[in-house]
Amino acid sequence: MTQFSVNAQRFDPYLNFKFRVQWDGRYVAGVSKVSALTRTTEVVKHRSGGDPSASRKSPGATDYGPITLERGVTHDVAFEQWANKIHEIGGGPGAALSLADFRKDVVIEVYNEAGQLVLGYHVLRCWVSEYQALPDLDAKGNDVAIQHIKLENEGWERDLAVVEPTEPSFTHPAG
């Protein structure tokens, strides 16, 4: 069985370094890392009194793990603006949570080495549970300053409209 139906000659799986993230219909600038999409379903053990001593197992509630997005610190305020919808200092009574728009759907797109869209995931009803505006600062350091947000979500689904593209082939003139 081939792993790729359109590009049967392809053997290698997609790499993890070409991706983009968007919310509110806009791509978010500079995202350099996205944590894994995970879900865990609880195991419910049960047995009847007349059953043998082994337990039976059934699926229980499913939980979708939080997703962390990281990027270098810049003047883009997308992370901060979304985080402030959960808690804004000095907003007065009742202003601690923007009920109308604190949840957003997020799209994660994965691209092949040629820059063609190959996978898309919709992450549903996300909200910011953790925001790091600045990392530890160190006068003797030599690292990029990274900020991150942690997104709680209510599930994700693959975008089935994104299909495997025909990968480009370059021919060199004989010469």
Tab-separated table of C-alpha atoms in Angstrom:
chain	number	residue	atom	x	y	z
A	1	MET	CA	0.000	0.000	0.000
A	2	THR	CA	1.366	3.412	-0.931
A	3	GLN	CA	1.437	6.164	1.665
A	4	PHE	CA	0.674	8.840	-0.926
A	5	SER	CA	-2.038	8.308	-3.515
A	6	VAL	CA	-1.258	11.210	-5.881
A	7	ASN	CA	2.541	11.127	-5.512
A	8	ALA	CA	3.149	7.373	-5.452
A	9	GLN	CA	6.888	7.920	-5.919
A	10	ARG	CA	7.082	9.818	-2.611
A	11	PHE	CA	8.432	7.739	0.242
A	12	ASP	CA	9.208	10.257	2.986
A	13	PRO	CA	6.519	11.593	5.327
A	14	TYR	CA	5.952	15.343	5.542
A	15	LEU	CA	8.394	17.384	7.582
A	16	ASN	CA	7.309	19.457	10.587
A	17	PHE	CA	8.870	22.847	9.838
A	18	LYS	CA	6.571	24.384	7.199
A	19	PHE	CA	3.283	25.498	8.712
A	20	ARG	CA	1.054	28.507	9.267
A	21	VAL	CA	-1.545	29.382	11.884
A	22	GLN	CA	-4.573	31.610	11.466
A	23	TRP	CA	-7.513	32.923	13.430
A	24	ASP	CA	-10.111	35.547	12.591
A	25	GLY	CA	-9.314	34.850	8.919
A	26	ARG	CA	-5.742	36.217	9.270
A	27	TYR	CA	-2.404	34.452	9.401
A	28	VAL	CA	-0.595	35.068	12.680
A	29	ALA	CA	2.878	36.526	12.218
A	30	GLY	CA	5.987	34.631	13.196
A	31	VAL	CA	4.647	31.471	14.847
A	32	SER	CA	7.716	29.242	15.177
A	33	LYS	CA	6.334	26.312	17.167
A	34	VAL	CA	2.978	24.583	17.616
A	35	SER	CA	2.617	21.782	20.152
A	36	ALA	CA	1.044	18.463	19.175
A	37	LEU	CA	-2.688	17.980	18.654
A	38	THR	CA	-3.674	15.347	21.196
A	39	ARG	CA	-6.826	13.739	22.485
A	40	THR	CA	-7.229	11.211	25.266
A	41	THR	CA	-10.261	9.043	25.907
A	42	GLU	CA	-10.753	7.760	29.429
A	43	VAL	CA	-11.043	4.022	29.943
A	44	VAL	CA	-14.092	2.914	31.923
A	45	LYS	CA	-13.582	-0.488	33.537
A	46	HIS	CA	-16.611	-2.543	34.469
A	47	ARG	CA	-17.652	-6.075	35.195
A	48	SER	CA	-20.784	-7.911	36.183
A	49	GLY	CA	-20.915	-10.059	39.268
A	50	GLY	CA	-21.174	-13.250	37.203
A	51	ASP	CA	-18.302	-12.351	34.839
A	52	PRO	CA	-14.921	-13.991	35.096
A	53	SER	CA	-12.400	-12.043	37.149
A	54	ALA	CA	-11.214	-9.995	34.159
A	55	SER	CA	-12.648	-6.497	33.639
A	56	ARG	CA	-14.267	-5.218	30.494
A	57	LYS	CA	-13.242	-1.845	29.115
A	58	SER	CA	-15.346	0.823	27.408
A	59	PRO	CA	-14.519	4.280	26.100
A	60	GLY	CA	-15.418	7.150	28.416
A	61	ALA	CA	-15.128	10.924	28.083
A	62	THR	CA	-12.655	12.362	25.579
A	63	ASP	CA	-10.401	15.289	26.456
A	64	TYR	CA	-8.515	17.418	23.937
A	65	GLY	CA	-5.137	18.585	25.208
A	66	PRO	CA	-4.162	22.249	25.174
A	67	ILE	CA	-2.086	23.602	22.287
A	68	THR	CA	0.860	25.930	22.823
A	69	LEU	CA	1.893	28.442	20.173
A	70	GLU	CA	5.332	30.084	20.349
A	71	ARG	CA	6.881	32.957	18.456
A	72	GLY	CA	9.624	35.525	18.778
A	73	VAL	CA	8.763	38.747	20.581
A	74	THR	CA	7.896	41.505	18.058
A	75	HIS	CA	5.536	44.461	17.898
A	76	ASP	CA	2.654	42.263	16.644
A	77	VAL	CA	0.022	42.257	19.397
A	78	ALA	CA	-2.159	39.299	18.260
A	79	PHE	CA	-1.182	37.039	21.200
A	80	GLU	CA	-1.607	39.816	23.779
A	81	GLN	CA	-4.934	41.059	22.406
A	82	TRP	CA	-6.442	37.574	22.539
A	83	ALA	CA	-5.049	36.895	26.029
A	84	ASN	CA	-6.533	40.207	27.227
A	85	LYS	CA	-10.016	38.986	26.291
A	86	ILE	CA	-9.756	36.571	29.231
A	87	HIS	CA	-8.375	39.023	31.752
A	88	GLU	CA	-7.665	42.711	31.304
A	89	ILE	CA	-6.235	44.657	34.204
A	90	GLY	CA	-8.070	47.863	34.996
A	91	GLY	CA	-11.144	47.014	32.984
A	92	GLY	CA	-13.501	47.581	35.904
A	93	PRO	CA	-16.308	45.350	37.203
A	94	GLY	CA	-17.540	42.830	34.673
A	95	ALA	CA	-14.703	43.573	32.234
A	96	ALA	CA	-12.538	40.603	33.249
A	97	LEU	CA	-13.888	38.392	30.451
A	98	SER	CA	-14.954	39.347	26.936
A	99	LEU	CA	-17.853	36.889	26.673
A	100	ALA	CA	-18.731	37.836	23.097
A	101	ASP	CA	-15.418	36.883	21.516
A	102	PHE	CA	-12.915	35.232	23.872
A	103	ARG	CA	-13.239	31.932	21.944
A	104	LYS	CA	-11.859	31.585	18.445
A	105	ASP	CA	-11.499	28.790	15.929
A	106	VAL	CA	-7.880	28.294	14.867
A	107	VAL	CA	-6.621	26.817	11.597
A	108	ILE	CA	-3.286	25.014	11.437
A	109	GLU	CA	-1.928	24.411	7.938
A	110	VAL	CA	0.991	22.118	7.046
A	111	TYR	CA	2.958	22.545	3.819
A	112	ASN	CA	5.300	20.213	1.924
A	113	GLU	CA	8.873	21.104	1.010
A	114	ALA	CA	7.652	22.841	-2.178
A	115	GLY	CA	5.335	25.095	-0.158
A	116	GLN	CA	2.095	23.344	-1.204
A	117	LEU	CA	-0.691	22.998	1.353
A	118	VAL	CA	-0.933	19.300	2.306
A	119	LEU	CA	-2.836	19.176	5.627
A	120	GLY	CA	-5.223	21.426	7.483
A	121	TYR	CA	-6.764	21.158	10.930
A	122	HIS	CA	-9.546	23.230	12.478
A	123	VAL	CA	-9.151	23.605	16.239
A	124	LEU	CA	-12.531	24.468	17.721
A	125	ARG	CA	-13.592	27.020	20.328
A	126	CYS	CA	-10.106	27.901	21.597
A	127	TRP	CA	-9.365	30.357	24.393
A	128	VAL	CA	-6.122	31.513	26.014
A	129	SER	CA	-5.472	29.904	29.409
A	130	GLU	CA	-1.841	31.013	29.668
A	131	TYR	CA	0.095	33.910	28.151
A	132	GLN	CA	3.819	34.560	28.457
A	133	ALA	CA	4.636	38.043	27.161
A	134	LEU	CA	8.388	37.837	27.819
A	135	PRO	CA	10.793	35.000	28.603
A	136	ASP	CA	13.463	35.119	31.273
A	137	LEU	CA	15.849	37.899	30.278
A	138	ASP	CA	19.597	37.332	30.677
A	139	ALA	CA	22.277	39.959	29.999
A	140	LYS	CA	24.751	37.134	29.298
A	141	GLY	CA	22.330	35.210	27.087
A	142	ASN	CA	22.215	34.904	23.336
A	143	ASP	CA	18.721	33.542	22.682
A	144	VAL	CA	15.696	34.805	20.787
A	145	ALA	CA	13.056	36.223	23.129
A	146	ILE	CA	10.038	33.912	22.849
A	147	GLN	CA	6.431	34.560	23.863
A	148	HIS	CA	3.735	31.916	23.983
A	149	ILE	CA	0.053	31.304	24.465
A	150	LYS	CA	-1.587	28.108	25.658
A	151	LEU	CA	-4.941	27.402	24.017
A	152	GLU	CA	-7.627	25.305	25.631
A	153	ASN	CA	-9.932	23.848	23.008
A	154	GLU	CA	-13.012	21.717	22.560
A	155	GLY	CA	-11.681	19.500	19.819
A	156	TRP	CA	-10.151	19.515	16.383
A	157	GLU	CA	-10.903	18.048	13.019
A	158	ARG	CA	-8.977	17.507	9.843
A	159	ASP	CA	-9.956	19.709	6.914
A	160	LEU	CA	-10.944	17.073	4.361
A	161	ALA	CA	-11.113	19.717	1.618
A	162	VAL	CA	-7.301	19.828	1.700
A	163	VAL	CA	-6.176	17.009	-0.569
A	164	GLU	CA	-2.764	15.732	-1.590
A	165	PRO	CA	-1.385	18.042	-4.307
A	166	THR	CA	0.600	16.899	-7.307
A	167	GLU	CA	4.176	17.652	-6.346
A	168	PRO	CA	6.290	19.634	-8.805
A	169	SER	CA	8.968	18.008	-10.912
A	170	PHE	CA	11.854	19.971	-12.330
A	171	THR	CA	13.475	18.966	-15.594
A	172	HIS	CA	16.897	20.227	-16.540
A	173	PRO	CA	17.636	20.946	-20.191
A	174	ALA	CA	20.109	18.599	-21.794
A	175	GLY	CA	23.255	20.341	-22.485
